[in-house]
Coordinates of N, CA, C and O in Angstrom, one line a residue:
M23 N -12.8 0.0 -17.8 CA -12.1 -0.7 -17.2 C -13.2 -1.6 -15.9 O -13.7 -0.8 -15.1
K24 N -13.1 -2.7 -16.4 CA -14.0 -3.8 -14.9 C -13.4 -3.4 -13.8 O -12.4 -4.2 -13.9
S25 N -14.1 -3.4 -12.2 CA -13.9 -4.3 -11.1 C -14.4 -5.2 -11.2 O -15.0 -6.1 -11.9
G26 N -13.7 -6.5 -9.3 CA -13.8 -8.0 -9.8 C -15.3 -7.8 -10.4 O -15.9 -9.1 -10.7
G27 N -16.5 -7.1 -9.0 CA -17.4 -7.0 -9.1 C -18.2 -6.9 -10.6 O -19.0 -7.6 -10.8
E28 N -18.5 -6.4 -11.4 CA -18.5 -6.0 -11.9 C -18.7 -7.2 -13.5 O -19.7 -7.5 -14.2
A29 N -16.9 -8.0 -13.6 CA -17.0 -8.5 -14.2 C -17.7 -9.9 -14.0 O -18.3 -11.0 -15.2
G30 N -18.8 -10.3 -12.4 CA -19.3 -11.7 -12.3 C -21.1 -10.9 -11.9 O -21.5 -11.7 -11.7
G31 N -21.0 -9.7 -12.5 CA -22.5 -9.3 -12.8 C -22.8 -9.1 -11.1 O -24.5 -9.4 -11.0
E32 N -22.4 -9.2 -10.2 CA -22.7 -8.0 -8.9 C -22.9 -7.0 -9.0 O -22.7 -6.0 -9.8
T33 N -23.8 -6.1 -8.5 CA -24.0 -4.8 -8.0 C -23.2 -4.1 -7.3 O -23.2 -3.0 -7.4
N34 N -22.7 -3.9 -6.3 CA -21.7 -3.4 -5.7 C -19.5 -4.1 -5.9 O -19.6 -4.6 -5.3
P35 N -19.6 -4.1 -6.6 CA -18.6 -4.1 -7.7 C -17.8 -3.5 -6.6 O -17.5 -2.2 -5.5
Q36 N -16.4 -4.2 -6.4 CA -14.9 -3.7 -5.4 C -14.0 -3.7 -6.3 O -13.7 -5.0 -7.3
L37 N -13.3 -3.1 -5.5 CA -11.9 -2.8 -5.9 C -11.0 -4.2 -5.5 O -11.0 -4.3 -5.1
Q38 N -10.5 -4.6 -6.7 CA -9.1 -5.6 -6.7 C -7.8 -5.5 -6.5 O -6.7 -5.7 -6.6
M39 N -7.5 -3.9 -6.8 CA -6.2 -3.7 -6.8 C -6.2 -1.8 -6.1 O -6.5 -1.5 -7.4
V40 N -5.3 -1.8 -5.3 CA -4.8 -0.3 -5.0 C -3.2 0.4 -5.8 O -2.9 -0.6 -4.7
A41 N -3.2 0.8 -6.4 CA -1.6 1.7 -6.5 C -1.5 3.0 -6.6 O -2.5 3.6 -7.1
C42 N -0.7 3.2 -5.8 CA -0.5 5.0 -5.6 C 1.1 4.6 -5.9 O 1.7 4.0 -5.6
D43 N 1.9 5.7 -6.7 CA 3.3 6.4 -7.1 C 3.0 7.8 -7.3 O 4.3 8.5 -7.6
A44 N 1.9 8.1 -6.5 CA 2.3 9.7 -6.1 C 3.4 10.4 -5.6 O 4.1 9.8 -4.6
N45 N 3.6 11.1 -5.7 CA 5.1 12.2 -4.8 C 4.6 12.9 -3.3 O 3.9 13.7 -3.8
V46 N 4.3 11.9 -2.6 CA 3.6 12.0 -0.9 C 4.5 11.4 0.1 O 4.6 10.4 -0.5
H47 N 4.5 12.0 1.1 CA 4.5 10.9 1.7 C 3.9 10.6 2.4 O 2.8 10.2 1.9
P48 N 5.1 9.3 2.9 CA 4.6 7.4 2.4 C 3.1 7.5 3.4 O 2.2 6.5 3.0
M49 N 3.0 8.3 4.8 CA 2.0 8.2 5.4 C 0.6 8.4 4.7 O -0.7 7.7 4.9
V50 N 0.6 9.4 4.0 CA 0.2 10.0 3.3 C -1.3 8.7 2.4 O -1.9 8.4 2.2
A51 N 0.2 8.3 1.5 CA -0.5 7.1 0.6 C -1.2 6.3 1.3 O -2.0 5.6 1.4
A52 N -1.0 5.7 2.7 CA -1.2 4.2 3.5 C -2.4 4.9 3.4 O -3.7 4.3 4.0
Q53 N -2.8 6.2 4.1 CA -4.3 6.4 4.9 C -4.9 7.0 3.7 O -6.3 6.6 3.7
T54 N -4.7 6.7 2.1 CA -5.7 6.8 1.4 C -6.0 5.3 1.1 O -7.6 5.4 0.9
V55 N -5.1 4.2 1.1 CA -5.6 3.1 1.0 C -6.7 2.5 2.1 O -7.8 2.2 1.8
V56 N -6.3 3.3 3.3 CA -7.1 3.0 4.6 C -8.7 3.4 4.5 O -9.8 3.3 4.4
A57 N -9.1 4.8 3.6 CA -9.9 5.1 3.7 C -10.5 4.8 2.2 O -11.8 4.8 2.5
L58 N -9.6 4.5 1.2 CA -10.8 3.4 0.0 C -11.1 2.1 0.5 O -11.6 1.1 0.0
K59 N -10.9 1.5 1.7 CA -10.9 0.2 2.2 C -11.9 -0.2 2.2 O -12.6 -1.4 2.0
P60 N -13.1 0.5 2.3 CA -14.7 -0.1 2.2 C -15.3 -0.2 0.7 O -15.7 -1.0 0.3
L61 N -14.1 0.2 -0.5 CA -14.5 -0.1 -2.0 C -13.4 -0.9 -2.2 O -13.9 -1.6 -3.1
Q62 N -12.6 -1.8 -1.1 CA -12.1 -2.6 -1.4 C -12.5 -4.3 -1.0 O -13.2 -4.5 -0.6
A63 N -11.8 -5.0 -2.2 CA -12.4 -6.8 -1.7 C -11.5 -7.1 -1.0 O -10.8 -6.1 -0.5
S64 N -12.0 -8.3 -0.1 CA -11.5 -8.5 1.1 C -10.2 -8.7 0.4 O -9.4 -8.8 2.0
Q65 N -9.8 -9.4 -0.4 CA -8.3 -10.4 -1.0 C -7.5 -8.9 -2.1 O -6.8 -9.4 -2.6
C66 N -8.1 -7.5 -1.6 CA -7.2 -6.4 -2.7 C -5.6 -6.6 -2.6 O -5.1 -5.9 -1.1
W67 N -5.3 -6.2 -3.4 CA -4.3 -6.1 -3.6 C -3.5 -4.6 -3.6 O -4.4 -3.3 -4.6
V68 N -2.0 -4.5 -2.9 CA -2.3 -3.0 -2.6 C -0.9 -2.8 -3.4 O 0.2 -3.4 -2.9
L69 N -0.3 -2.2 -3.8 CA 1.2 -1.3 -4.8 C 1.1 0.0 -4.0 O 0.5 0.9 -4.3
L70 N 2.4 0.4 -3.5 CA 2.6 1.9 -2.8 C 3.8 2.4 -3.4 O 5.1 1.2 -2.9
S71 N 4.5 3.4 -3.7 CA 6.3 3.8 -4.0 C 5.9 4.8 -2.2 O 5.6 5.7 -2.0
L72 N 6.8 4.2 -1.7 CA 7.2 4.5 -0.6 C 8.3 5.7 -0.4 O 9.2 5.3 -0.6
K73 N 8.2 7.5 -0.6 CA 9.1 7.7 -1.3 C 9.6 9.2 0.1 O 8.9 9.4 0.3
N74 N 11.0 9.7 -0.1 CA 11.4 10.3 0.8 C 10.8 11.6 1.0 O 11.7 11.9 0.3
F75 N 10.1 11.6 1.7 CA 9.7 13.2 2.0 C 9.9 13.3 3.3 O 8.7 14.0 3.5
C76 N 10.6 12.5 4.4 CA 10.7 12.8 5.3 C 12.2 13.5 5.7 O 12.6 13.5 6.8
G77 N 13.2 13.5 5.0 CA 13.9 13.9 5.4 C 15.0 13.3 5.7 O 15.0 12.3 4.7
K78 N 15.7 12.7 6.2 CA 16.8 11.9 7.0 C 16.0 10.6 6.6 O 15.5 10.2 6.7
R79 N 17.6 9.6 6.0 CA 17.0 8.4 5.9 C 16.0 7.4 6.8 O 15.2 7.0 7.4
A80 N 16.9 7.6 8.3 CA 16.7 7.5 9.6 C 14.8 7.6 9.9 O 13.8 6.9 10.4
K81 N 14.3 9.0 9.8 CA 12.9 9.3 10.3 C 12.4 8.5 8.6 O 11.0 8.1 9.0
W82 N 12.7 8.8 7.6 CA 12.6 7.7 6.2 C 12.0 6.1 6.4 O 10.8 6.3 6.5
E83 N 12.9 5.5 6.8 CA 12.6 4.0 7.6 C 11.8 3.9 9.1 O 10.5 3.3 8.8
R84 N 11.8 5.0 10.0 CA 10.7 4.9 10.4 C 9.1 5.1 10.0 O 8.2 4.3 10.6
S85 N 9.1 5.8 9.2 CA 7.7 6.3 8.6 C 7.3 5.2 8.0 O 6.1 4.5 7.8
I86 N 8.1 4.2 7.2 CA 8.0 3.4 6.6 C 7.1 1.8 7.2 O 6.3 1.6 7.3
R87 N 8.2 1.7 8.9 CA 7.5 0.4 9.4 C 6.2 1.6 10.3 O 5.3 0.5 10.3
E88 N 6.2 2.0 10.1 CA 4.8 3.2 10.9 C 3.3 2.8 9.6 O 2.8 2.2 9.6
V89 N 3.8 3.1 8.0 CA 2.9 2.8 7.2 C 2.3 0.9 7.3 O 2.2 0.8 7.4
V90 N 3.5 0.1 7.5 CA 3.0 -1.3 7.5 C 2.3 -1.4 9.2 O 1.7 -2.1 8.6
D91 N 2.6 -0.3 9.9 CA 2.0 -0.9 11.0 C 0.1 -0.6 10.7 O -0.5 -1.5 11.4
L92 N 0.6 0.1 10.2 CA -1.1 0.8 10.2 C -1.9 0.1 9.2 O -3.0 -0.8 9.0
L93 N -0.8 -0.5 8.1 CA -1.9 -1.4 7.0 C -1.9 -2.6 7.6 O -2.7 -3.0 7.4
E94 N -1.0 -3.1 8.2 CA -1.6 -4.4 9.3 C -2.4 -4.6 10.1 O -3.2 -5.5 10.0
G95 N -2.1 -3.5 10.8 CA -3.7 -3.4 11.5 C -4.7 -2.9 10.8 O -6.0 -3.4 11.4
E96 N -5.0 -3.1 9.7 CA -6.1 -2.5 8.7 C -6.4 -3.6 7.8 O -7.5 -4.2 7.4
G97 N -5.9 -5.1 8.3 CA -5.9 -6.8 7.9 C -5.2 -6.9 6.4 O -5.3 -7.5 5.6
F98 N -3.7 -5.9 6.4 CA -3.3 -6.5 5.2 C -1.6 -7.2 5.7 O -0.8 -6.8 6.7
E99 N -1.6 -8.0 4.7 CA -0.6 -8.4 4.8 C 0.8 -7.4 4.2 O 0.3 -7.7 2.4
C100 N 2.0 -7.4 4.6 CA 2.8 -6.7 3.7 C 4.1 -7.2 3.4 O 4.7 -7.6 4.2
R101 N 4.8 -6.4 2.6 CA 6.2 -6.8 2.2 C 7.1 -5.2 1.8 O 5.7 -4.4 0.8
V102 N 7.8 -5.0 2.1 CA 8.1 -3.8 1.7 C 10.0 -4.3 1.1 O 10.7 -5.2 1.9
R103 N 10.1 -3.7 -0.1 CA 11.4 -4.0 -1.0 C 12.0 -2.8 -2.0 O 10.8 -2.4 -2.6
H104 N 12.9 -2.8 -1.8 CA 14.0 -2.0 -3.0 C 13.8 -2.5 -4.2 O 15.0 -3.7 -4.1
L105 N 13.3 -2.2 -4.9 CA 13.2 -2.8 -6.3 C 14.5 -2.0 -7.2 O 14.4 -1.1 -7.0
F106 N 14.6 -2.7 -8.1 CA 15.8 -2.0 -9.3 C 16.0 -0.6 -9.2 O 16.2 0.2 -9.9
A107 N 14.1 -0.2 -10.3 CA 13.8 0.4 -10.7 C 13.2 1.8 -9.6 O 13.6 2.7 -10.3
N108 N 13.7 1.9 -8.4 CA 12.9 2.3 -7.7 C 14.4 3.7 -7.2 O 15.9 2.8 -7.3
A109 N 14.1 4.4 -6.8 CA 15.5 6.0 -6.7 C 16.3 5.3 -5.0 O 15.6 4.3 -4.5
P110 N 16.9 5.6 -5.3 CA 17.9 5.1 -3.7 C 17.1 5.3 -2.9 O 16.7 4.8 -1.4
M111 N 15.8 6.3 -2.6 CA 15.5 7.0 -1.5 C 14.0 6.7 -1.9 O 13.4 7.2 -1.5
E112 N 13.7 5.7 -2.0 CA 12.6 4.8 -2.9 C 12.2 3.2 -2.7 O 12.8 2.5 -2.9
K113 N 11.2 3.1 -2.0 CA 10.8 1.4 -1.5 C 9.2 0.9 -2.4 O 8.7 1.8 -2.6
C114 N 9.0 -0.2 -2.6 CA 7.6 -0.2 -2.7 C 7.3 -1.4 -1.5 O 7.7 -2.0 -1.9
L115 N 6.2 -1.0 -1.7 CA 5.6 -1.6 -1.2 C 4.4 -2.9 -1.4 O 3.4 -2.1 -2.1
I116 N 4.4 -3.5 -1.0 CA 2.7 -4.8 -2.0 C 2.4 -5.5 -0.9 O 3.2 -5.6 0.0
A117 N 1.0 -5.4 -0.5 CA 0.2 -6.3 0.4 C -1.0 -6.7 -0.1 O -1.5 -6.0 -1.6
R118 N -1.6 -7.6 0.5 CA -3.1 -7.8 0.0 C -3.9 -8.1 1.3 O -3.2 -8.6 2.1
G119 N -5.0 -7.5 1.3 CA -5.8 -8.1 2.1 C -5.6 -9.3 2.3 O -5.7 -10.1 2.0
R120 N -6.2 -9.6 3.8 CA -6.6 -11.2 4.6 C -7.8 -11.7 4.2 O -8.6 -10.8 4.3
K121 N -7.4 -12.8 3.7 CA -8.8 -13.6 3.2 C -9.9 -13.9 4.7 O -9.5 -13.9 5.5
T122 N -11.0 -12.8 4.6 CA -12.1 -13.3 5.4 C -12.7 -14.2 5.9 O -13.7 -13.8 6.6
D123 N -13.1 -14.8 4.9 CA -13.9 -16.2 5.0 C -13.2 -17.4 5.7 O -12.5 -17.4 6.5

């Protein structure tokens, strides 16, 4: 599999997409995205499954807002949706890095 930089012959390839469907707390998934940011292209796509590892629905919804705040603070435009394929306590975060040019 090639990242965006390899396809163009660049010596410093960058990730064009980060996807995580891990069974972890939503904040752990978001912090992983932030940790990988130095490897990401400026308009990298991010897809995260935000599963309820928080307990009650209100706490889970609050953790999702915190995830969005974190990622938007790191330069991503975020949308959270409950997709048909998701479980009742699972949402999908779709984000893209803002163009830096």
